[in-house]
PDB file of C-alpha atoms in Angstrom:
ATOM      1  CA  UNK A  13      92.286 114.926  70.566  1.00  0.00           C
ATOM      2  CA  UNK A  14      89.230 112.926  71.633  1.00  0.00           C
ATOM      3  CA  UNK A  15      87.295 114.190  74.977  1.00  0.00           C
ATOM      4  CA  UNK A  16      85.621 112.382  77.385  1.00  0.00           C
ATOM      5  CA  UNK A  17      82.942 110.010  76.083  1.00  0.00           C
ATOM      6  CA  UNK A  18      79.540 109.410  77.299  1.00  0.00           C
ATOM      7  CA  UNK A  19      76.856 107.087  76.165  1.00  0.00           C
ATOM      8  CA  UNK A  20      74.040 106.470  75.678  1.00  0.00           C
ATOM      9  CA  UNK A  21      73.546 110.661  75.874  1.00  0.00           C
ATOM     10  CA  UNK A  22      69.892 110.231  76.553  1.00  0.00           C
ATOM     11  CA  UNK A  23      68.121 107.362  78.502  1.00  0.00           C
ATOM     12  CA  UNK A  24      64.730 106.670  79.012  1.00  0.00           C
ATOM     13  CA  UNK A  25      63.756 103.982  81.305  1.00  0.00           C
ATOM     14  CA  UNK A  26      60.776 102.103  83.088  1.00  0.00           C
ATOM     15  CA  UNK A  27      60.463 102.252  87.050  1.00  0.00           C
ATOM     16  CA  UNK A  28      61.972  99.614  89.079  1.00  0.00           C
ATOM     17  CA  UNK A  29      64.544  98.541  85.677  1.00  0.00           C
ATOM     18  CA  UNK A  30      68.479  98.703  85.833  1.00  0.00           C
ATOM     19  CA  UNK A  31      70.500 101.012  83.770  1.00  0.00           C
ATOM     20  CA  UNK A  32      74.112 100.932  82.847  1.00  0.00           C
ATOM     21  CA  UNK A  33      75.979 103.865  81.378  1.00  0.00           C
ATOM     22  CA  UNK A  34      79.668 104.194  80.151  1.00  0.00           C
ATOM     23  CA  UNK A  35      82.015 106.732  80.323  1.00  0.00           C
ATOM     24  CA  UNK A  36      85.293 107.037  78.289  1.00  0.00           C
ATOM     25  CA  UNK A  37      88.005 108.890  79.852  1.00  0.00           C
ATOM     26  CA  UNK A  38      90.362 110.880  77.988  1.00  0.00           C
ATOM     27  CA  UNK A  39      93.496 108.089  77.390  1.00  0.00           C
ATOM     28  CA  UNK A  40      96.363 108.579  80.321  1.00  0.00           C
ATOM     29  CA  UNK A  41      94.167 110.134  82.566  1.00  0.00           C
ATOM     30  CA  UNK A  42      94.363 108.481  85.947  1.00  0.00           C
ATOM     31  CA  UNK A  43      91.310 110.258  87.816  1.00  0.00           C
ATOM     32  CA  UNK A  44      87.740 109.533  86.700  1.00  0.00           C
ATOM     33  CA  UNK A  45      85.128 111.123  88.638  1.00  0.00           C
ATOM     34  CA  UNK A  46      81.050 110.632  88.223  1.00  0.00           C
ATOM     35  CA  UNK A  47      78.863 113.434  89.372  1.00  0.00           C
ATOM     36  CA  UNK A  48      74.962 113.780  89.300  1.00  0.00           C
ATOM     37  CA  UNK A  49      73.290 116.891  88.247  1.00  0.00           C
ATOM     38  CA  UNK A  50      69.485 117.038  89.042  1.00  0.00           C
ATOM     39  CA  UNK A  51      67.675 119.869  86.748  1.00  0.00           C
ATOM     40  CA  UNK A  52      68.481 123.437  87.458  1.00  0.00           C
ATOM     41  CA  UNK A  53      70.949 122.031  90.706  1.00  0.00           C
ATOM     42  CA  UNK A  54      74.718 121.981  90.813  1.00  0.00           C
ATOM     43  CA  UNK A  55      76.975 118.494  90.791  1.00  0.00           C
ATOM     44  CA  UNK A  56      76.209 116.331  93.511  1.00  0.00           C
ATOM     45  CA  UNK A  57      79.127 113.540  93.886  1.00  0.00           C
ATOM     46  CA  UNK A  58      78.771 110.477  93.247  1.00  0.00           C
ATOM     47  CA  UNK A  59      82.419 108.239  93.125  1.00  0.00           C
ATOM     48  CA  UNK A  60      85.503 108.989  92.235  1.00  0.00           C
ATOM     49  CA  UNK A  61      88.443 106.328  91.128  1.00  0.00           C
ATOM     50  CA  UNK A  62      92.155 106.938  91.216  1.00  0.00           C
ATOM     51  CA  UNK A  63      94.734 104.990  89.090  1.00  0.00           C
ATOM     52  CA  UNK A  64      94.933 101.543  91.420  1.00  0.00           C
ATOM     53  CA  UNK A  65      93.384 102.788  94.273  1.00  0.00           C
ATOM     54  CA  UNK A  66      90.346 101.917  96.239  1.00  0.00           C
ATOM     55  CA  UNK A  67      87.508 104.004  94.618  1.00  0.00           C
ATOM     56  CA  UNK A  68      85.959 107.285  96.926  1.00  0.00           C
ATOM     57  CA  UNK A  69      81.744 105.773  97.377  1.00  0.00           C
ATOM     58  CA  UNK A  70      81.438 108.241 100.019  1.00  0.00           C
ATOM     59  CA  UNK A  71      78.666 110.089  97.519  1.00  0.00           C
ATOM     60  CA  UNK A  72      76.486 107.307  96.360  1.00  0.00           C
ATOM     61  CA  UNK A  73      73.031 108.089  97.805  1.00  0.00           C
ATOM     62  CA  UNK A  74      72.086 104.117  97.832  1.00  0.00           C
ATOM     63  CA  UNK A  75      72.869 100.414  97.497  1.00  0.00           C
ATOM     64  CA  UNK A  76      71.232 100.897  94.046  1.00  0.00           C
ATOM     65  CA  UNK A  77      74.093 102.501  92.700  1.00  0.00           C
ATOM     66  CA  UNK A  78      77.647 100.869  91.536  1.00  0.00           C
ATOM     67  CA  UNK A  79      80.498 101.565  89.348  1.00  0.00           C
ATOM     68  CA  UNK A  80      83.091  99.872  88.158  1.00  0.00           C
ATOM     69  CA  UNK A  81      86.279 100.820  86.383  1.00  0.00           C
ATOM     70  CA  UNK A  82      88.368  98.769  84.684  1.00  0.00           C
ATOM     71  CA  UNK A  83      92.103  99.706  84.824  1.00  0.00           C
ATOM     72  CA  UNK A  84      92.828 103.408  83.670  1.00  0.00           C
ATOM     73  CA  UNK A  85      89.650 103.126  80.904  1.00  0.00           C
ATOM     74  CA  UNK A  86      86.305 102.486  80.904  1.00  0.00           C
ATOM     75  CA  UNK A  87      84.066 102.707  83.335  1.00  0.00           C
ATOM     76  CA  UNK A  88      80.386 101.856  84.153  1.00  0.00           C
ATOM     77  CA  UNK A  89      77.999 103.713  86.291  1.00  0.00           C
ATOM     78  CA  UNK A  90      75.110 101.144  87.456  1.00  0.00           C
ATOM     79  CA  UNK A  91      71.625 102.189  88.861  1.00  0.00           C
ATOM     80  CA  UNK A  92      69.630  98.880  89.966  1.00  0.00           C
ATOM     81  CA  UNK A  93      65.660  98.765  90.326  1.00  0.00           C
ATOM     82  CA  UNK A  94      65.627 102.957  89.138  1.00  0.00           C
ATOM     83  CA  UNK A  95      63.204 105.201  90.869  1.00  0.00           C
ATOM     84  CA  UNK A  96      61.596 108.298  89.300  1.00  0.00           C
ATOM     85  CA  UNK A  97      64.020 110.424  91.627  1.00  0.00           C
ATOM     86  CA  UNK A  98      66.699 108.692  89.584  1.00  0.00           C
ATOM     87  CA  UNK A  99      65.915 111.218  87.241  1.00  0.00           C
ATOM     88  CA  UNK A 100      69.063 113.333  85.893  1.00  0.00           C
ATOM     89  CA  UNK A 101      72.111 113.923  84.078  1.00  0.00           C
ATOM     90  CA  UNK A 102      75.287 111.830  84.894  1.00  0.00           C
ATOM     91  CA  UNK A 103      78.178 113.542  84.296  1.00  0.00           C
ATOM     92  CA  UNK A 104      81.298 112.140  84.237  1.00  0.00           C
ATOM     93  CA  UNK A 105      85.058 113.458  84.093  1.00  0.00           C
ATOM     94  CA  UNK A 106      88.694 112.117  84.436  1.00  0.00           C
ATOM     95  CA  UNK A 107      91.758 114.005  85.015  1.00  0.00           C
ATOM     96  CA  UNK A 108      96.024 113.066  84.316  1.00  0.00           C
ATOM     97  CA  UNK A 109      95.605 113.251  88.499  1.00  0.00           C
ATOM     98  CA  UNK A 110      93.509 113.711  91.102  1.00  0.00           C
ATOM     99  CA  UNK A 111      92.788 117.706  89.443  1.00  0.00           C
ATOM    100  CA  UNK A 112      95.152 120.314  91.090  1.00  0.00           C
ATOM    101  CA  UNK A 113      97.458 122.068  89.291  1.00  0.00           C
ATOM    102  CA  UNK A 114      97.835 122.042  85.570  1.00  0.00           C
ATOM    103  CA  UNK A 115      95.176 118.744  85.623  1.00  0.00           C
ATOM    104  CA  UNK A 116      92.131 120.394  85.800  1.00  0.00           C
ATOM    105  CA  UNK A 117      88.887 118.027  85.194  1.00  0.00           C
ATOM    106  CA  UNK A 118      87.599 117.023  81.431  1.00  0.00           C
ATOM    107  CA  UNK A 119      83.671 116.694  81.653  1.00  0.00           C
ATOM    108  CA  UNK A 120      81.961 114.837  79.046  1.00  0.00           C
ATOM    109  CA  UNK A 121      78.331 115.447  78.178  1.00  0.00           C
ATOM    110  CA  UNK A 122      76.659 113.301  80.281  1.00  0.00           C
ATOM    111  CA  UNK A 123      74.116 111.064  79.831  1.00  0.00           C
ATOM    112  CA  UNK A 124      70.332 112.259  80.589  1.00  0.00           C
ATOM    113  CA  UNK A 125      68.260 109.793  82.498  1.00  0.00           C
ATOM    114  CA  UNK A 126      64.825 109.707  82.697  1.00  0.00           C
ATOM    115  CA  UNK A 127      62.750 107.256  85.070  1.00  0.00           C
ATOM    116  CA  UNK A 128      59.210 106.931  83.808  1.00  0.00           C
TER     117      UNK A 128
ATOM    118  CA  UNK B  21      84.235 117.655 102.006  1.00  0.00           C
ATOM    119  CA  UNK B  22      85.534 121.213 101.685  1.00  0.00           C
ATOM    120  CA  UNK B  23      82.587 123.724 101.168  1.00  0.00           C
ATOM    121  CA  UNK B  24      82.510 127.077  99.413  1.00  0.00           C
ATOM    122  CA  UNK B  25      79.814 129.588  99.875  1.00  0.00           C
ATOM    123  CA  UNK B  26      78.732 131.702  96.314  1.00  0.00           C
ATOM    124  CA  UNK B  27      75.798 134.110  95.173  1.00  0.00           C
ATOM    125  CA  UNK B  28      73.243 131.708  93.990  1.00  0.00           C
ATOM    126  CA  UNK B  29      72.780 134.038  90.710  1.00  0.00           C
ATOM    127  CA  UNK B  30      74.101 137.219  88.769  1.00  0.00           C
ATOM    128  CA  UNK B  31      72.599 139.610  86.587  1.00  0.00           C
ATOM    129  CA  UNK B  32      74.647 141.909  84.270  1.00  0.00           C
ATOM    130  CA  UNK B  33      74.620 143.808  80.631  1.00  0.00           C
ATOM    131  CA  UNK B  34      77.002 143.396  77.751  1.00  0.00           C
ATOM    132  CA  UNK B  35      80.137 144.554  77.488  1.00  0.00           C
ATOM    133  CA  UNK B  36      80.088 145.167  81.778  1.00  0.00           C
ATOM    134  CA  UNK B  37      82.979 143.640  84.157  1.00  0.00           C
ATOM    135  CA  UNK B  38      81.023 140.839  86.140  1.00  0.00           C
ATOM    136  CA  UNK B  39      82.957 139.715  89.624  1.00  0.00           C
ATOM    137  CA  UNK B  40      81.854 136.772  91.422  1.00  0.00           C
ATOM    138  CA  UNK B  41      82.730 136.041  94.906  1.00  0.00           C
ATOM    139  CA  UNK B  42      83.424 132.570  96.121  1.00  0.00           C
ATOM    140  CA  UNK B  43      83.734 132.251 100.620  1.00  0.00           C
ATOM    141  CA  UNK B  44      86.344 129.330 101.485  1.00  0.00           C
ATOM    142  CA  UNK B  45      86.339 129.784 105.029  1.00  0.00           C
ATOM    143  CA  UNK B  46      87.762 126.325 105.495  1.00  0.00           C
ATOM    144  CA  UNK B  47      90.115 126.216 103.243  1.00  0.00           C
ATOM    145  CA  UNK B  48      93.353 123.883 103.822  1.00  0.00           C
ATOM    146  CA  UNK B  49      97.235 125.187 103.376  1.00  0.00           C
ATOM    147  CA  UNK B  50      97.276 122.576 100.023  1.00  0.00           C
ATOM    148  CA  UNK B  51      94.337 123.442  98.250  1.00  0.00           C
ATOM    149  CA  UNK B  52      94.122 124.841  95.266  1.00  0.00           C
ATOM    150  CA  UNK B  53      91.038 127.607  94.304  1.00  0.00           C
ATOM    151  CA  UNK B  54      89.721 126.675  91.188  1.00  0.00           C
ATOM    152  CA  UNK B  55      86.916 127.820  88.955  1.00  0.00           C
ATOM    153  CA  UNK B  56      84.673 125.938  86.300  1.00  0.00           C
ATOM    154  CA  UNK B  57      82.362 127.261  84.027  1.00  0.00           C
ATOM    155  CA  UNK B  58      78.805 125.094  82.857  1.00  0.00           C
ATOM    156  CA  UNK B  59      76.581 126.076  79.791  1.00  0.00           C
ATOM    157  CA  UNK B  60      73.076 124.332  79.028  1.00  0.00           C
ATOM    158  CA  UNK B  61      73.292 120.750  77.895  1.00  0.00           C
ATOM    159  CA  UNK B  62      77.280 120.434  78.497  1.00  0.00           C
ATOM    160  CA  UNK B  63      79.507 118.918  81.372  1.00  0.00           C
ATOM    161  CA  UNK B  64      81.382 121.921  82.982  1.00  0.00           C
ATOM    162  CA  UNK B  65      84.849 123.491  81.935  1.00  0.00           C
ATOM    163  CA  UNK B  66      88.357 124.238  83.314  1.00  0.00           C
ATOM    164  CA  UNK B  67      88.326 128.341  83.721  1.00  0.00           C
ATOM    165  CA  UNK B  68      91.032 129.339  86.094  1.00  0.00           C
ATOM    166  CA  UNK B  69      93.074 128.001  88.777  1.00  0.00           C
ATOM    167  CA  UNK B  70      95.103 129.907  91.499  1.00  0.00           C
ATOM    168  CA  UNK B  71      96.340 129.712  95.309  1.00  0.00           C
ATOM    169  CA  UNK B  72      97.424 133.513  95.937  1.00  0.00           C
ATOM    170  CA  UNK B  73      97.469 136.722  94.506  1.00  0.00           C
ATOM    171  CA  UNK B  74      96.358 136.872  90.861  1.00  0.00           C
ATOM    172  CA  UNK B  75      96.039 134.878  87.766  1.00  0.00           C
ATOM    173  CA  UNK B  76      95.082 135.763  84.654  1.00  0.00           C
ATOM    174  CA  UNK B  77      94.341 134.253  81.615  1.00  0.00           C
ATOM    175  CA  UNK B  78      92.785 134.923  77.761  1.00  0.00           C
ATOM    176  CA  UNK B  79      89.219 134.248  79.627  1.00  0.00           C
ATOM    177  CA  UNK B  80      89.117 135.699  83.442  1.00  0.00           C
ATOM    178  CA  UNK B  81      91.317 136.980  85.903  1.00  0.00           C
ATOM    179  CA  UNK B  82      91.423 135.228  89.538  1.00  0.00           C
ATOM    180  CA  UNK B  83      91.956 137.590  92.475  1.00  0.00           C
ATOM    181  CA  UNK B  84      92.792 135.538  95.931  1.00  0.00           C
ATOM    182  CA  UNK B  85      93.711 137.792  99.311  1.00  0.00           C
ATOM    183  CA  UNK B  86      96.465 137.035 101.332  1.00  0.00           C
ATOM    184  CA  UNK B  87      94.294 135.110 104.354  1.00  0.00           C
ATOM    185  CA  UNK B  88      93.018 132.988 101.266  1.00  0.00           C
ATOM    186  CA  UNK B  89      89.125 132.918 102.605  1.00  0.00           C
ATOM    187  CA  UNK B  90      87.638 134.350  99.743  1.00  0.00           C
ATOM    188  CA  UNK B  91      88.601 134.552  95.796  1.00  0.00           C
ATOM    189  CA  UNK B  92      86.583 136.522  92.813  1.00  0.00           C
ATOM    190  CA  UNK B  93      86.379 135.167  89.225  1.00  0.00           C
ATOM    191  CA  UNK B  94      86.295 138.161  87.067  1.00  0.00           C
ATOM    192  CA  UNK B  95      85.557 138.555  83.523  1.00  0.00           C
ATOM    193  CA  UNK B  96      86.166 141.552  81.559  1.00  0.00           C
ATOM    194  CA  UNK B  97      83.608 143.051  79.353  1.00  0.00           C
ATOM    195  CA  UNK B  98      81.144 140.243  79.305  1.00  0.00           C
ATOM    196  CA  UNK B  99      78.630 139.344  75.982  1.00  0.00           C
ATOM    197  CA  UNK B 100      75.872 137.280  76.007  1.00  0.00           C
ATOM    198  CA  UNK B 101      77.795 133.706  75.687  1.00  0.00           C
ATOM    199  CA  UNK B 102      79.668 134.379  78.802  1.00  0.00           C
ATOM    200  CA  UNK B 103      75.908 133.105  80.176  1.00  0.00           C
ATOM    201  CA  UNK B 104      76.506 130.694  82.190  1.00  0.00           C
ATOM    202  CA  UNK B 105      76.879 128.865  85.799  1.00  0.00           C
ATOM    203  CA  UNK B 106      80.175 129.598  87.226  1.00  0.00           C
ATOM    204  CA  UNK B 107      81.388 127.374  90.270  1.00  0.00           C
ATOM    205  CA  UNK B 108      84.186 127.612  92.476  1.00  0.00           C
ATOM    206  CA  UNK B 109      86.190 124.451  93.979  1.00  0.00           C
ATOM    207  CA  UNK B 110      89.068 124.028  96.387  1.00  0.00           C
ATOM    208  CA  UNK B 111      91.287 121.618  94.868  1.00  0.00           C
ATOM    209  CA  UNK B 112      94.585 119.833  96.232  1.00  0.00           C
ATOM    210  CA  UNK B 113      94.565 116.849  93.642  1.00  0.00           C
ATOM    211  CA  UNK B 114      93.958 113.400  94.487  1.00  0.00           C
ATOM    212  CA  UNK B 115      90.643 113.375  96.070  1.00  0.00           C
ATOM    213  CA  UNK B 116      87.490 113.546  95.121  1.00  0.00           C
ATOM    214  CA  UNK B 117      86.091 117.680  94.313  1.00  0.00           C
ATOM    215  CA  UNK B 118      83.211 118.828  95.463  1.00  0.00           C
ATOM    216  CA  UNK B 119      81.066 121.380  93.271  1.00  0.00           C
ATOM    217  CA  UNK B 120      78.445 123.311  95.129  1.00  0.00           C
ATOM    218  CA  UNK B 121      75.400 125.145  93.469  1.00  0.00           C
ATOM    219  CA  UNK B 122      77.206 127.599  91.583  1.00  0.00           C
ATOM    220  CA  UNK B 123      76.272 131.188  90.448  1.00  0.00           C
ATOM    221  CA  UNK B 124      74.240 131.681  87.670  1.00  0.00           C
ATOM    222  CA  UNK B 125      75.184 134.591  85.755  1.00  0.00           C
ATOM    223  CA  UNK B 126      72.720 135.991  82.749  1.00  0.00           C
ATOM    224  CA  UNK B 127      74.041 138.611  80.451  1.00  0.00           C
ATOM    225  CA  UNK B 128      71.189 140.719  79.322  1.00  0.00           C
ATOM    226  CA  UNK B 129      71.960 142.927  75.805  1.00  0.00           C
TER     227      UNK B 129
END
């Protein structure tokens, strides 16, 4: 069956513009997590949403960044006024729960963002 | 956030057993150990998951003590596509995982 979805994979943006990315989670799967990954680092955390549950922000570095999700689908990753340290791959991943046992986490691609 | 503690990178030949060594000195009683694997250019994957003792599956075998502070990944016989960054996780499902800086294994010919 279909994966998780990313798009755009590659993004190239000006300084100081706003970017929106979208992730499509594997369908049923409650968990969706978004992770950063600078180049040649591991996954930094970034939020995580669960089923109808107030989403997990603790890891977004800044007021710049948002995400929504709407129901058990979609979701959008925002990055307002983007700064060269911006710069990486957003990964994202969902899950049938929160991972644990026998619901391990489905990564998609990720998008690659470049501030110029 | 619960933090593991792994060699930063790994060097081995083909067709060699490769273990890597994850620390989970703060593990809690409901956590899961789990391991992902990352190549270039791709989100990471699902390897192995265990809490005690040993798993094993058609990829890697997980070995976790009894005091649960430590757990090695091991693959059998590695070639060179088994190249990869390798990252360890405690898991206990609904809440958000944590993925350190992984191990970086390169399998030479």
């Amino acid at each position: 069956g279909a994966g998780v979805s990313q798009s755009p994979s590659n993004k190239v943006t000006e300084k100081g513009k706003d970017v929106e990315l979208r992730c499509d989670p594997i369908s049923g799967h409650t968990a969706l997590y978004w992770y950063r990954q600078r180049l040649g680092q591991g996954l930094e955390f970034l939020i995580y949403f669960q089923g109808n549950s107030a989403p997990d922000k603790s890891g977004l570095p800044s007021d710049r960044f948002s995400a929504e999700r709407t129901g058990e689908s979609v979701s959008t990753l925002t990055i307002q006024r983007t700064q060269q340290e911006d710069s990486a791959v957003y990964l994202c991943a969902s899950s049938s729960v929160g991972g644990g046992v026998n619901s391990p986490l489905h990564f998609g691609n990720g998008t690659r963002l470049t501030v110029t | 956030l619960a933090k593991t503690t792994q060699p930063i990178s790994m060097d081995s030949y083909e067709g060699q057993e490769v273990n890597i060594t994850c620390s989970h000195n703060n593990i809690a009683t409901n956590d899961y150990i789990t391991w992902y694997q990352q190549f270039p250019s791709q989100g990471p994957r699902f390897i192995i998951q265990g809490y005690k003792t040993k798993v094993t599956n058609e990829v890697a075998s997980l070995f976790i003590p009894a005091d649960r502070k430590s757990s090695t990944l091991s693959l059998p016989r590695v070639s060179l596509s088994d190249t990869a960054v390798y990252y360890c996780l405690e898991d206990t499902g609904r809440r958000a995982l944590t993925f350190g800086s992984g191990t970086r294994l390169q399998v030479q010919p």
